[in-house]
């Protein structure tokens, strides 16, 4: 069972009845799995702030509630997070943050333990799937006992690690829900909030006592020459690198048990703090006046592993390794037949434009051969960054600023940006790449796709109507597989002197109904290929180029100068037809035509 | 058998690497080992390089294999086998599907597919087993079962008997694919057993 599956099961067993999240690697599978349990209401929220607020509402009504997101999602949800720390909870409330050291699929590497400190919230942090399961149940108990939301931090190597795990007890009876008015506690006007502020501090003091007990923070005795303080997945690397050593394993990363840490430090000759990313524990331990090694030895960037930890502490133990071979890179690429490719192909042909991008599959439009994306910061920022540039550039930006955003990302935080653009008279073009799904994270439904988390029919947002409603006058919908139509729509929109929206609509090829439908692939009549490479420049993984010598060219009946020819792999081709439209020599046709 | 064994799966997104590592992990568990498997999701699924790491033993802590400690490298694509040389040691076993999937720069004709890419591995004195998994799977009735051919080929290097795998194919794989997968497994096993 993976860590994410274990967490979903634990949430169910803990009696969670309402859960909301936004898909984001490595957190996505938690909600996906939880949605399969009966008696738990689950939903995909348009963004993490909304998701957390839904969970807060459920908690206020007495339900055990759960909000899941990836690390950067907590930035979006930070506003309600800091205040729910003051209001406390009624039903247990746990907020899960899935951090991504090494940035396997993220735009930054932030360490969300800092949120626990800043928002004055307790944080629990498991090392592996089995522990995650137990600890999540404890998190709900802790939440209700101390009237506090609990932050639950996992990292990629907890979320996506599969380990052996036993099924726990049956589900506890779920919370009793009802309306209970407690304005002094949950109406955070300054007068009330000031009173709650004191309670937050008292609560932290009580939680520190919990941290001092053996419940979450345990000493594993061993050789006292070296003592290690560690937590999360770093604990596993320490155990493997130094099996003999004594270890203080922190299952609670905040608040910290000062007495316990000091006693532990006094019991060992040399103290090492081993943690991934920031020197979070180290700084707080040093602030207690305890001397220790930490980031002076252990890297503060990227994932750790056993050998990094071992050689950081014992440099002589570095093994001699075989040298890596020099090979062509194999970056990810948009799928064969991806609808986004049609838009990016067109954008790549437009001179002197700046394409402000966003987070999703279409971020891959930045890669060669299309190289049609010039910036990408965070979800929803495409629209606002283009607008900001337009204001800075004035006339120079006219007809040159395009932003691209997916359907899901548009609903996440793009709408707000569009409203701002309209309101402040932007002269930019927004392209909504509507492929009917949240594709990058693995096909999750969203408010525009017409299905809920379980795949059942749901109300769908009408994107055209929405854009018009916020004040966009020019909204045009195109089929991105039709390269010429798409080009015309982009040119028309860029020529306007007002905010314009082009909706590019065609389904993601990984949607089951597309994937399992019979394909009508294209094939190449290689004898017709003139070697112009027009189709190759599309970057479709189904098209490949074969180099030939001039002798081979002549032998094959080509012109002597022809450098090669293109071939379509019919197994990979999804029949989108984009390449056929680019071939002027009728070398690409539907099979059998 | 060492206290801990490390298997590194490599290949290209979409090749069925996760299922192959899953079947192997279940086989190890059925044989009484502790096992841990780690994979990376997200960007990696769009035709990029993909790895899965499987560790087993009496008690496994770290989910990640250390460089120089992979006992088996099983690569579902030829060039991807050579990408992980720093993970190998002298006694490692390397099992390679000889199928080639061109990365973008090769598909666009900018650079050639590296010639003799497996020589880079065998010249280090490491045992390499080449498997034409694609053809073998086609003979078994389904090209997509190439991943199970590879699992079969690897099974001879692991401590469990054939029955353990058959049991897993019977219980974990949807019925309509079972027969093909059984055949694919047996054909793969024959290469190395
Ligand atoms: S998953 Fe869908 S949206 Fe993403 S690259 Fe593939 S076809 Fe395009
Ligand atoms: S029709 Fe052309 S562009 Fe579309 S998937 Fe097939 S080969 Fe690729």
mmCIF file of C-alpha atoms and ligand atoms in Angstrom, chain A residues 335-338 341 481 509 520-523 535 538-543 567-570 572-580 582 588 590, ligand 2:
data_model
loop_
_atom_site.group_PDB
_atom_site.id
_atom_site.type_symbol
_atom_site.label_atom_id
_atom_site.label_comp_id
_atom_site.label_asym_id
_atom_site.label_seq_id
_atom_site.Cartn_x
_atom_site.Cartn_y
_atom_site.Cartn_z
ATOM 1 C CA UNK A 335 1.377 13.052 -25.594
ATOM 2 C CA UNK A 336 0.913 12.103 -29.245
ATOM 3 C CA UNK A 337 -2.282 13.840 -30.289
ATOM 4 C CA UNK A 338 -2.294 16.281 -27.351
ATOM 5 C CA UNK A 341 0.283 21.048 -29.280
ATOM 6 C CA UNK A 481 -6.319 20.280 -33.943
ATOM 7 C CA UNK A 509 -6.036 11.948 -25.206
ATOM 8 C CA UNK A 520 -7.933 6.328 -36.948
ATOM 9 C CA UNK A 521 -4.172 6.843 -37.161
ATOM 10 C CA UNK A 522 -2.270 8.611 -39.861
ATOM 11 C CA UNK A 523 0.483 7.002 -41.842
ATOM 12 C CA UNK A 535 5.788 17.732 -39.300
ATOM 13 C CA UNK A 538 5.536 19.728 -34.279
ATOM 14 C CA UNK A 539 7.336 17.578 -31.696
ATOM 15 C CA UNK A 540 4.765 14.790 -31.695
ATOM 16 C CA UNK A 541 6.332 11.678 -30.141
ATOM 17 C CA UNK A 542 4.740 9.515 -32.860
ATOM 18 C CA UNK A 543 6.748 11.221 -35.617
ATOM 19 C CA UNK A 567 7.839 8.273 -40.407
ATOM 20 C CA UNK A 568 4.770 8.049 -38.209
ATOM 21 C CA UNK A 569 4.603 5.269 -35.666
ATOM 22 C CA UNK A 570 1.017 4.110 -36.147
ATOM 23 C CA UNK A 572 1.590 5.732 -31.024
ATOM 24 C CA UNK A 573 -0.406 8.030 -33.327
ATOM 25 C CA UNK A 574 -3.713 9.197 -31.913
ATOM 26 C CA UNK A 575 -5.028 10.504 -35.200
ATOM 27 C CA UNK A 576 -5.279 14.193 -34.301
ATOM 28 C CA UNK A 577 -4.398 15.272 -37.836
ATOM 29 C CA UNK A 578 -2.220 18.233 -36.842
ATOM 30 C CA UNK A 579 0.768 16.938 -38.777
ATOM 31 C CA UNK A 580 -1.236 16.129 -41.895
ATOM 32 C CA UNK A 582 1.374 20.819 -42.126
ATOM 33 C CA UNK A 588 0.701 12.169 -44.451
ATOM 34 C CA UNK A 590 -5.270 8.817 -42.794
HETATM 35 S S1 LIG C 2 -1.861 12.704 -36.418
HETATM 36 FE FE1 LIG C 2 0.258 13.371 -36.518
HETATM 37 S S2 LIG C 2 0.467 14.863 -34.850
HETATM 38 FE FE2 LIG C 2 -1.429 13.746 -34.464
HETATM 39 S S3 LIG C 2 -0.820 12.065 -33.122
HETATM 40 FE FE3 LIG C 2 -0.689 11.270 -35.192
HETATM 41 S S4 LIG C 2 1.421 11.594 -35.771
HETATM 42 FE FE4 LIG C 2 1.037 12.902 -33.988
#
